[in-house]
Amino acid sequence: MINNLPSEIVLKICHHVDFEEVYQLAWTNRKMMSIVRRNVPMALMPVLDMSSINISPISHKNNIYLIKADFTFAISYDSVAVIVQIRDHKEIKSSENEDLKNIRDFHKYYRYRRDLELKDQSVESWEFYVANNGNVPVLELRWFFAKTNIDGISINRCDRYQLWKLLDAIDSTCVNIRRKSLECGKYLQFELEDVAKIGKSKFMQNGISYIRVETCPHPIETLNIPNLKDTSWSICKLDNENLMNKLIQAASGYVSVDKGKIKIFEFIEASDKNQSRNFKNFLRFSKIKTNEFYMSDIRNVEGVWSWDAFNTMLDGLKKDEITYTVSDQSDENNPQLVSKSYRIKTPNKEWSISLELETDQLDDPEISPKFQITINDQTREEPEQDQQPQEQQQNQDEAPQPEQGQEQGQENQEQRNIQPEHNQNQPREDEIIVERLQQQNENEQAPNENRFLDYFLQVITFLSRN
């Protein structure tokens, strides 16, 4: 039936399905092959397998990026450097033939590298392979990702504009990416309006293993995005101690801060009077979802540091059923470095807090030295054990036990009562197997074109609404 459809309708169907479906449709007959070859040539190209890709911007105005790609088979060769560009809708139509030629050349280079890798021979770089009068072709980013399987992708040195421009282009393709990371560092800072975009972006839905940003002005909103609950966050700088206190409300797998300021006493234990509406102290906040915190190069803004004062503060928490043990981890060969590990147990959690203090004789004694703080969740989930009440167990022990012959007679009687009902209501095993084989044969005899008819109906419905 699909063979009788006009070419325009078939083309509409091709634009609404994945390349895999278009590829299967092309091999149905010659008519479909000619339509796909003229209008959707990318569907007939082979899939490129890449182990890793690193993307970084080159020019802000022209939306040009540099991609360093590693092929899955290229073990002994260097990465392939490719320049890609994100074109707007007008440029895509006018440059379609040029972009198609460039992406075909890249596919040829992929096969060229693969063949020489098997022969263990030296290869030319992408620049020398396709250079024409000294000009290296620029690939269109959507064409580059259209037929690609990527094991890991890393986006580097992008600001907010460049990042969302790049992610919108990637979301418009059918690329398959397993692992993703954003290592933009000092170039990227998420705002409140980015939180909604992260929830809608296909790229940010799952698989984001690591995100590194400059700072985090809205930690409660940013670090509690549901689809990033297993992501490791790295913040370069957090100079506001109030923002540092809000990190305990993060719902991520790991949070680290490279440099910042903190009020350690208020962070660990703050009185109810000093707590704001958005802040809960660390040990009394029972809904902490982050398993590990790491803070390096941290300054305590509460003044001169005293280990005795810190221990006294923890001693005052015994009334809240919070206990602790401390061990000295200092190195005798380095007297300027003092390290202590605290094992703190609360009614809901058990934490391991490591404080490493580095003192310098040139520092002002009135200013707190630098800290390195590591906090790990050591709570162990104990398996639930089915404990039978003592009274019920005693009643079972005191209950009269039937004799062995009487017990066997009851079991035989139950089996005789159950067997007729089983034979009458449930089909036999051989009947079930025959029925499954018949259903399997019916499914195999169904034509492969049925799913394309479903797409056809969806397209007709879409056109009728518009």
Short mmCIF file of C-alpha atoms in Angstrom, two decimals:
data_model
loop_
_atom_site.label_atom_id
_atom_site.label_comp_id
_atom_site.label_asym_id
_atom_site.label_seq_id
_atom_site.Cartn_x
_atom_site.Cartn_y
_atom_site.Cartn_z
CA MET A 1 0.00 0.00 0.00
CA ILE A 2 2.83 2.39 0.73
CA ASN A 3 4.08 1.99 -2.83
CA ASN A 4 0.92 3.73 -4.08
CA LEU A 5 1.52 6.85 -1.98
CA PRO A 6 2.73 10.02 -3.70
CA SER A 7 6.40 10.89 -3.39
CA GLU A 8 5.56 14.01 -1.37
CA ILE A 9 3.85 11.95 1.34
CA VAL A 10 6.74 9.47 1.45
CA LEU A 11 9.15 12.37 1.83
CA LYS A 12 7.10 13.75 4.72
CA ILE A 13 7.30 10.37 6.41
CA CYS A 14 11.08 10.28 5.95
CA HIS A 15 11.44 13.63 7.71
CA HIS A 16 9.43 12.44 10.73
CA VAL A 17 11.27 9.18 11.48
CA ASP A 18 14.81 8.19 12.42
CA PHE A 19 17.53 7.38 9.92
CA GLU A 20 17.28 3.69 10.76
CA GLU A 21 13.64 3.59 9.70
CA VAL A 22 14.41 5.58 6.55
CA TYR A 23 17.23 3.15 5.75
CA GLN A 24 14.87 0.18 6.00
CA LEU A 25 12.28 1.99 3.89
CA ALA A 26 14.88 2.72 1.19
CA TRP A 27 15.58 -0.98 0.67
CA THR A 28 11.89 -1.79 0.17
CA ASN A 29 11.95 -1.16 -3.59
CA ARG A 30 13.61 1.00 -6.24
CA LYS A 31 11.11 3.82 -5.91
CA MET A 32 11.82 4.24 -2.20
CA MET A 33 15.56 4.00 -2.79
CA SER A 34 15.47 6.79 -5.36
CA ILE A 35 13.40 9.03 -3.07
CA VAL A 36 15.72 8.50 -0.11
CA ARG A 37 18.87 8.88 -2.21
CA ARG A 38 17.73 12.22 -3.62
CA ASN A 39 16.23 13.75 -0.47
CA VAL A 40 17.71 12.00 2.59
CA PRO A 41 21.19 10.84 1.52
CA MET A 42 22.50 10.80 5.11
CA ALA A 43 20.25 7.83 5.89
CA LEU A 44 22.26 5.65 3.51
CA MET A 45 25.65 6.53 5.00
CA PRO A 46 27.27 4.15 7.49
CA VAL A 47 27.42 4.95 11.19
CA LEU A 48 30.70 6.30 12.57
CA ASP A 49 31.82 4.87 15.93
CA MET A 50 33.89 7.23 18.08
CA SER A 51 35.31 6.56 21.51
CA SER A 52 35.55 10.20 22.63
CA ILE A 53 34.92 13.73 21.38
CA ASN A 54 36.10 17.03 22.85
CA ILE A 55 34.34 20.21 21.71
CA SER A 56 35.55 23.75 22.33
CA PRO A 57 34.54 27.04 20.66
CA ILE A 58 36.85 28.92 18.30
CA SER A 59 34.88 32.00 17.30
CA HIS A 60 31.90 33.47 19.12
CA LYS A 61 30.45 35.37 16.17
CA ASN A 62 30.44 32.61 13.57
CA ASN A 63 29.45 29.72 15.88
CA ILE A 64 32.56 27.77 14.94
CA TYR A 65 33.82 24.94 17.15
CA LEU A 66 36.85 22.67 17.21
CA ILE A 67 36.25 18.94 17.61
CA LYS A 68 38.97 16.49 18.59
CA ALA A 69 37.66 13.01 17.88
CA ASP A 70 39.10 9.59 18.68
CA PHE A 71 37.88 6.71 16.55
CA THR A 72 37.15 3.41 18.26
CA PHE A 73 39.61 1.51 16.08
CA ALA A 74 42.40 4.13 16.15
CA ILE A 75 44.40 2.93 19.14
CA SER A 76 47.87 4.04 18.11
CA TYR A 77 46.96 7.22 16.20
CA ASP A 78 46.41 10.78 17.38
CA SER A 79 43.03 12.48 17.61
CA VAL A 80 41.39 13.91 14.52
CA ALA A 81 40.93 17.69 14.63
CA VAL A 82 37.83 18.84 12.75
CA ILE A 83 36.36 22.34 12.47
CA VAL A 84 32.56 22.44 12.58
CA GLN A 85 30.05 25.24 12.23
CA ILE A 86 26.44 25.70 13.32
CA ARG A 87 24.57 27.26 10.43
CA ASP A 88 21.23 29.01 10.66
CA HIS A 89 18.21 27.85 8.65
CA LYS A 90 18.96 30.07 5.66
CA GLU A 91 22.57 28.92 5.40
CA ILE A 92 21.58 25.25 5.70
CA LYS A 93 19.55 25.35 2.48
CA SER A 94 22.07 27.38 0.51
CA SER A 95 25.07 25.27 1.65
CA GLU A 96 23.42 21.85 1.50
CA ASN A 97 25.46 20.54 -1.44
CA GLU A 98 28.73 21.79 0.02
CA ASP A 99 27.98 20.30 3.45
CA LEU A 100 27.01 16.97 1.90
CA LYS A 101 30.27 16.82 -0.04
CA ASN A 102 32.32 17.65 3.06
CA ILE A 103 30.64 15.03 5.24
CA ARG A 104 31.11 12.40 2.53
CA ASP A 105 34.81 13.25 2.47
CA PHE A 106 34.95 12.78 6.22
CA HIS A 107 33.29 9.36 5.92
CA LYS A 108 35.89 8.42 3.31
CA TYR A 109 38.64 9.55 5.66
CA TYR A 110 37.09 7.42 8.41
CA ARG A 111 37.27 4.32 6.21
CA TYR A 112 40.79 5.28 5.11
CA ARG A 113 41.98 5.45 8.73
CA ARG A 114 40.27 2.19 9.59
CA ASP A 115 41.85 0.28 6.71
CA LEU A 116 45.37 1.53 7.46
CA GLU A 117 44.94 0.87 11.17
CA LEU A 118 44.34 -2.79 10.39
CA LYS A 119 47.48 -2.83 8.23
CA ASP A 120 49.50 -0.97 10.88
CA GLN A 121 50.58 1.75 8.45
CA SER A 122 51.07 5.48 8.87
CA VAL A 123 48.20 7.76 7.90
CA GLU A 124 47.75 11.33 6.81
CA SER A 125 45.99 13.88 8.95
CA TRP A 126 42.55 15.17 8.06
CA GLU A 127 44.03 18.49 6.93
CA PHE A 128 46.38 16.91 4.38
CA TYR A 129 43.77 14.40 3.26
CA VAL A 130 41.16 16.95 2.19
CA ALA A 131 43.13 20.19 1.85
CA ASN A 132 42.21 22.01 -1.34
CA ASN A 133 44.42 25.00 -2.16
CA GLY A 134 45.38 25.25 1.48
CA ASN A 135 41.78 25.46 2.76
CA VAL A 136 40.44 22.86 5.18
CA PRO A 137 36.68 22.29 4.77
CA VAL A 138 34.37 23.23 7.63
CA LEU A 139 31.78 20.58 8.46
CA GLU A 140 28.24 21.39 9.48
CA LEU A 141 27.74 20.23 13.06
CA ARG A 142 24.32 18.64 12.49
CA TRP A 143 25.65 16.63 9.56
CA PHE A 144 28.63 15.55 11.65
CA PHE A 145 26.47 14.19 14.48
CA ALA A 146 23.70 12.77 12.27
CA LYS A 147 25.27 9.32 11.80
CA THR A 148 27.55 8.99 14.81
CA ASN A 149 27.74 6.79 17.89
CA ILE A 150 29.85 8.38 20.63
CA ASP A 151 31.02 6.65 23.77
CA GLY A 152 31.98 9.87 25.59
CA ILE A 153 31.70 13.58 24.83
CA SER A 154 33.24 16.51 26.68
CA ILE A 155 32.30 20.16 26.13
CA ASN A 156 34.99 22.66 27.12
CA ARG A 157 35.40 26.45 27.47
CA CYS A 158 31.83 27.40 26.53
CA ASP A 159 29.89 30.29 27.98
CA ARG A 160 26.11 30.22 28.36
CA TYR A 161 25.38 31.43 24.82
CA GLN A 162 27.83 29.03 23.18
CA LEU A 163 26.69 26.11 25.31
CA TRP A 164 22.98 26.42 24.55
CA LYS A 165 23.67 27.07 20.88
CA LEU A 166 25.67 23.86 20.79
CA LEU A 167 23.18 21.78 22.79
CA ASP A 168 20.23 22.91 20.67
CA ALA A 169 22.07 21.79 17.54
CA ILE A 170 22.98 18.42 19.07
CA ASP A 171 19.41 17.85 20.28
CA SER A 172 18.15 18.25 16.70
CA THR A 173 20.17 15.21 15.58
CA CYS A 174 19.83 11.48 16.23
CA VAL A 175 23.27 11.05 17.76
CA ASN A 176 23.77 8.31 20.34
CA ILE A 177 25.95 9.44 23.28
CA ARG A 178 26.65 7.29 26.32
CA ARG A 179 28.69 9.52 28.63
CA LYS A 180 28.63 13.32 28.79
CA SER A 181 30.53 15.97 30.71
CA LEU A 182 30.64 19.77 30.80
CA GLU A 183 34.11 21.03 31.70
CA CYS A 184 33.63 24.72 30.95
CA GLY A 185 35.16 25.94 34.21
CA LYS A 186 35.58 29.70 34.49
CA TYR A 187 33.63 30.34 31.27
CA LEU A 188 30.27 29.01 32.49
CA GLN A 189 27.89 30.15 35.19
CA PHE A 190 24.31 28.89 35.31
CA GLU A 191 21.52 31.35 36.05
CA LEU A 192 17.96 30.71 37.18
CA GLU A 193 16.63 30.73 33.61
CA ASP A 194 19.04 27.91 32.76
CA VAL A 195 17.41 25.57 35.27
CA ALA A 196 14.28 25.24 33.12
CA LYS A 197 16.38 24.75 29.97
CA ILE A 198 18.35 21.95 31.60
CA GLY A 199 15.14 20.10 32.40
CA LYS A 200 13.94 20.31 28.77
CA SER A 201 17.21 19.62 26.95
CA LYS A 202 17.61 16.09 25.56
CA PHE A 203 21.37 16.29 25.99
CA MET A 204 21.00 17.05 29.71
CA GLN A 205 18.38 14.40 30.41
CA ASN A 206 20.68 11.59 31.50
CA GLY A 207 24.27 10.50 31.38
CA ILE A 208 25.82 13.80 32.57
CA SER A 209 28.61 12.48 34.73
CA TYR A 210 30.54 15.70 35.47
CA ILE A 211 29.86 19.46 35.35
CA ARG A 212 32.47 22.11 36.15
CA VAL A 213 31.39 25.75 36.44
CA GLU A 214 32.92 29.04 37.57
CA THR A 215 30.57 29.68 40.48
CA CYS A 216 27.08 28.77 41.61
CA PRO A 217 24.99 31.82 42.58
CA HIS A 218 21.84 29.69 43.02
CA PRO A 219 23.02 26.42 44.59
CA ILE A 220 19.63 25.25 45.87
CA GLU A 221 17.94 25.53 42.46
CA THR A 222 20.92 24.45 40.35
CA LEU A 223 22.09 21.48 42.41
CA ASN A 224 18.59 20.04 42.84
CA ILE A 225 17.68 19.43 39.20
CA PRO A 226 16.06 15.96 39.09
CA ASN A 227 17.79 14.71 35.94
CA LEU A 228 21.22 15.65 37.38
CA LYS A 229 20.88 13.87 40.72
CA ASP A 230 23.82 11.53 39.95
CA THR A 231 26.06 14.24 38.49
CA SER A 232 29.35 15.28 40.07
CA TRP A 233 29.55 19.07 40.40
CA SER A 234 32.80 21.01 40.59
CA ILE A 235 32.68 24.73 41.47
CA CYS A 236 35.80 26.80 40.88
CA LYS A 237 35.06 29.57 43.36
CA LEU A 238 32.43 30.29 46.01
CA ASP A 239 33.40 33.40 47.97
CA ASN A 240 30.05 33.89 49.70
CA GLU A 241 29.88 31.93 52.95
CA ASN A 242 26.07 31.98 52.85
CA LEU A 243 26.12 30.19 49.49
CA MET A 244 28.59 27.69 50.94
CA ASN A 245 26.14 26.89 53.72
CA LYS A 246 23.41 26.15 51.17
CA LEU A 247 25.46 23.39 49.55
CA ILE A 248 24.18 20.88 52.10
CA GLN A 249 20.76 21.05 50.42
CA ALA A 250 22.20 19.82 47.13
CA ALA A 251 20.82 16.61 45.64
CA SER A 252 23.84 15.45 43.64
CA GLY A 253 26.26 12.59 43.85
CA TYR A 254 29.34 14.72 44.55
CA VAL A 255 30.02 18.43 45.16
CA SER A 256 33.46 20.04 45.26
CA VAL A 257 34.64 23.63 45.69
CA ASP A 258 38.16 24.65 44.68
CA LYS A 259 38.28 27.98 46.50
CA GLY A 260 35.93 29.82 48.79
CA LYS A 261 34.93 31.10 52.20
CA ILE A 262 33.03 29.32 54.94
CA LYS A 263 31.85 29.66 58.51
CA ILE A 264 32.77 26.22 59.77
CA PHE A 265 31.03 26.49 63.14
CA GLU A 266 27.83 27.74 61.52
CA PHE A 267 28.11 25.17 58.73
CA ILE A 268 28.49 22.24 61.12
CA GLU A 269 26.24 23.39 63.96
CA ALA A 270 24.15 26.56 63.96
CA SER A 271 21.67 27.49 66.64
CA ASP A 272 18.04 27.79 65.68
CA LYS A 273 18.20 31.57 66.11
CA ASN A 274 20.98 31.93 63.54
CA GLN A 275 19.32 29.76 60.92
CA SER A 276 17.63 31.49 58.03
CA ARG A 277 14.67 30.13 56.13
CA ASN A 278 16.85 28.57 53.39
CA PHE A 279 19.63 27.32 55.63
CA LYS A 280 19.83 24.24 57.80
CA ASN A 281 22.98 23.33 59.66
CA PHE A 282 24.82 20.26 58.50
CA LEU A 283 24.41 17.87 61.42
CA ARG A 284 20.76 18.68 62.12
CA PHE A 285 19.58 18.60 58.52
CA SER A 286 18.21 15.09 58.01
CA LYS A 287 17.50 15.34 54.27
CA ILE A 288 21.07 15.54 52.96
CA LYS A 289 21.16 13.67 49.64
CA THR A 290 24.77 14.30 48.59
CA ASN A 291 27.16 11.52 49.52
CA GLU A 292 30.42 13.45 49.42
CA PHE A 293 31.62 17.06 49.75
CA TYR A 294 35.15 18.23 49.05
CA MET A 295 36.42 21.77 49.65
CA SER A 296 40.00 22.87 49.07
CA ASP A 297 41.65 26.23 49.71
CA ILE A 298 38.83 27.29 52.05
CA ARG A 299 39.11 30.25 54.44
CA ASN A 300 37.16 30.31 57.69
CA VAL A 301 35.77 33.83 58.08
CA GLU A 302 34.94 33.36 61.77
CA GLY A 303 38.41 34.43 62.86
CA VAL A 304 41.24 32.57 64.57
CA TRP A 305 40.90 28.81 64.42
CA SER A 306 40.93 26.69 67.57
CA TRP A 307 40.70 22.90 67.66
CA ASP A 308 39.57 23.01 71.29
CA ALA A 309 36.69 25.31 70.40
CA PHE A 310 35.63 22.97 67.60
CA ASN A 311 35.66 19.96 69.95
CA THR A 312 33.72 21.95 72.56
CA MET A 313 31.10 22.75 69.96
CA LEU A 314 30.71 19.05 69.15
CA ASP A 315 30.51 18.19 72.85
CA GLY A 316 27.51 20.50 73.14
CA LEU A 317 25.61 18.40 70.62
CA LYS A 318 25.35 15.34 72.86
CA LYS A 319 21.96 16.56 74.05
CA ASP A 320 20.75 16.12 70.46
CA GLU A 321 22.03 12.51 70.39
CA ILE A 322 25.01 13.50 68.23
CA THR A 323 28.24 11.76 69.19
CA TYR A 324 31.70 11.83 67.68
CA THR A 325 35.18 10.35 67.80
CA VAL A 326 38.34 12.09 66.65
CA SER A 327 41.67 10.79 65.40
CA ASP A 328 44.83 12.72 64.59
CA GLN A 329 46.08 12.15 61.03
CA SER A 330 48.94 14.68 61.12
CA ASP A 331 52.34 13.99 59.64
CA GLU A 332 55.27 14.37 62.01
CA ASN A 333 57.58 15.34 59.17
CA ASN A 334 55.38 18.32 58.26
CA PRO A 335 54.52 20.26 61.43
CA GLN A 336 52.77 23.03 59.49
CA LEU A 337 50.11 20.60 58.31
CA VAL A 338 47.57 19.47 60.90
CA SER A 339 44.95 16.91 59.93
CA LYS A 340 42.18 15.45 62.07
CA SER A 341 39.40 13.06 61.18
CA TYR A 342 36.02 13.16 62.93
CA ARG A 343 33.53 10.33 62.94
CA ILE A 344 30.18 11.95 63.76
CA LYS A 345 27.01 9.96 64.28
CA THR A 346 23.60 11.63 64.21
CA PRO A 347 20.20 10.00 64.72
CA ASN A 348 19.80 9.70 60.93
CA LYS A 349 23.29 9.73 59.44
CA GLU A 350 26.89 8.83 60.09
CA TRP A 351 29.53 11.16 58.66
CA SER A 352 33.28 11.17 58.27
CA ILE A 353 34.66 14.73 58.32
CA SER A 354 38.33 15.30 57.61
CA LEU A 355 39.82 18.74 58.38
CA GLU A 356 43.28 19.49 57.06
CA LEU A 357 44.79 22.78 58.24
CA GLU A 358 47.88 24.31 56.68
CA THR A 359 49.57 27.05 58.71
CA ASP A 360 52.16 29.51 57.52
CA GLN A 361 54.35 31.70 59.71
CA LEU A 362 53.90 34.62 57.34
CA ASP A 363 50.10 34.59 57.67
CA ASP A 364 48.32 37.06 59.89
CA PRO A 365 47.44 35.26 63.15
CA GLU A 366 44.08 37.03 63.23
CA ILE A 367 43.11 35.47 59.90
CA SER A 368 42.12 31.84 59.71
CA PRO A 369 44.50 29.66 57.69
CA LYS A 370 43.49 27.60 54.68
CA PHE A 371 41.40 24.48 55.15
CA GLN A 372 40.81 21.37 53.15
CA ILE A 373 37.53 19.74 54.12
CA THR A 374 36.30 16.31 53.07
CA ILE A 375 32.87 15.05 54.14
CA ASN A 376 31.74 11.51 53.33
CA ASP A 377 28.47 9.79 54.10
CA GLN A 378 29.29 6.61 56.01
CA THR A 379 25.71 5.59 56.73
CA ARG A 380 25.14 1.89 56.22
CA GLU A 381 21.73 0.60 55.31
CA GLU A 382 21.05 -2.44 57.42
CA PRO A 383 18.87 -5.11 55.80
CA GLU A 384 15.50 -5.59 57.37
CA GLN A 385 15.21 -8.80 59.34
CA ASP A 386 11.90 -10.49 59.84
CA GLN A 387 11.72 -10.96 63.58
CA GLN A 388 8.79 -12.97 64.82
CA PRO A 389 7.20 -11.81 68.07
CA GLN A 390 8.07 -13.92 71.04
CA GLU A 391 4.46 -14.60 71.98
CA GLN A 392 3.57 -15.80 68.49
CA GLN A 393 6.61 -18.05 68.46
CA GLN A 394 5.64 -19.53 71.81
CA ASN A 395 2.11 -20.18 70.57
CA GLN A 396 3.47 -22.02 67.56
CA ASP A 397 5.72 -24.10 69.77
CA GLU A 398 2.83 -24.95 72.10
CA ALA A 399 0.41 -25.80 69.28
CA PRO A 400 -0.24 -29.56 68.91
CA GLN A 401 1.71 -31.10 66.06
CA PRO A 402 -0.13 -33.62 63.85
CA GLU A 403 1.20 -37.10 63.56
CA GLN A 404 3.27 -38.07 60.53
CA GLY A 405 0.68 -40.35 58.99
CA GLN A 406 -2.11 -37.87 59.53
CA GLU A 407 -0.03 -35.05 57.97
CA GLN A 408 0.74 -37.11 54.85
CA GLY A 409 -2.92 -38.00 54.48
CA GLN A 410 -3.92 -34.34 54.58
CA GLU A 411 -1.32 -33.45 51.91
CA ASN A 412 -2.53 -36.22 49.60
CA GLN A 413 -6.13 -35.11 50.06
CA GLU A 414 -5.20 -31.49 49.21
CA GLN A 415 -3.39 -32.60 46.06
CA ARG A 416 -6.42 -34.64 44.96
CA ASN A 417 -8.68 -31.65 45.53
CA ILE A 418 -6.44 -29.23 43.61
CA GLN A 419 -5.56 -31.45 40.64
CA PRO A 420 -9.00 -31.56 38.92
CA GLU A 421 -9.38 -27.77 39.16
CA HIS A 422 -5.95 -27.29 37.57
CA ASN A 423 -6.78 -29.59 34.66
CA GLN A 424 -10.12 -27.94 33.98
CA ASN A 425 -9.26 -24.24 34.14
CA GLN A 426 -5.64 -24.00 32.96
CA PRO A 427 -4.42 -25.04 29.48
CA ARG A 428 -1.79 -27.65 29.13
CA GLU A 429 1.82 -26.76 28.45
CA ASP A 430 1.80 -28.14 24.89
CA GLU A 431 -1.27 -26.02 24.05
CA ILE A 432 0.51 -22.89 25.27
CA ILE A 433 3.55 -23.66 23.10
CA VAL A 434 1.40 -24.21 20.00
CA GLU A 435 -0.45 -20.95 20.59
CA ARG A 436 2.81 -19.00 20.94
CA LEU A 437 4.18 -20.50 17.72
CA GLN A 438 1.03 -19.52 15.86
CA GLN A 439 1.29 -15.94 17.11
CA GLN A 440 4.97 -15.80 16.14
CA ASN A 441 4.21 -17.01 12.61
CA GLU A 442 1.47 -14.43 12.21
CA ASN A 443 3.86 -11.66 13.28
CA GLU A 444 6.55 -12.85 10.87
CA GLN A 445 4.10 -12.98 7.98
CA ALA A 446 2.99 -9.39 8.58
CA PRO A 447 4.53 -7.00 6.01
CA ASN A 448 7.36 -4.73 7.09
CA GLU A 449 5.55 -1.74 5.68
CA ASN A 450 2.89 -1.60 8.41
CA ARG A 451 4.93 0.64 10.69
CA PHE A 452 5.43 3.13 7.86
CA LEU A 453 1.66 3.27 7.41
CA ASP A 454 1.43 4.31 11.05
CA TYR A 455 3.86 7.13 10.36
CA PHE A 456 1.78 8.05 7.32
CA LEU A 457 -1.35 8.36 9.45
CA GLN A 458 0.54 10.52 11.94
CA VAL A 459 1.74 12.83 9.17
CA ILE A 460 -1.77 13.12 7.70
CA THR A 461 -3.15 13.98 11.14
CA PHE A 462 -0.43 16.59 11.65
CA LEU A 463 -1.09 18.21 8.26
CA SER A 464 -4.85 18.27 8.81
CA ARG A 465 -4.43 20.10 12.12
CA ASN A 466 -2.22 22.75 10.51
#
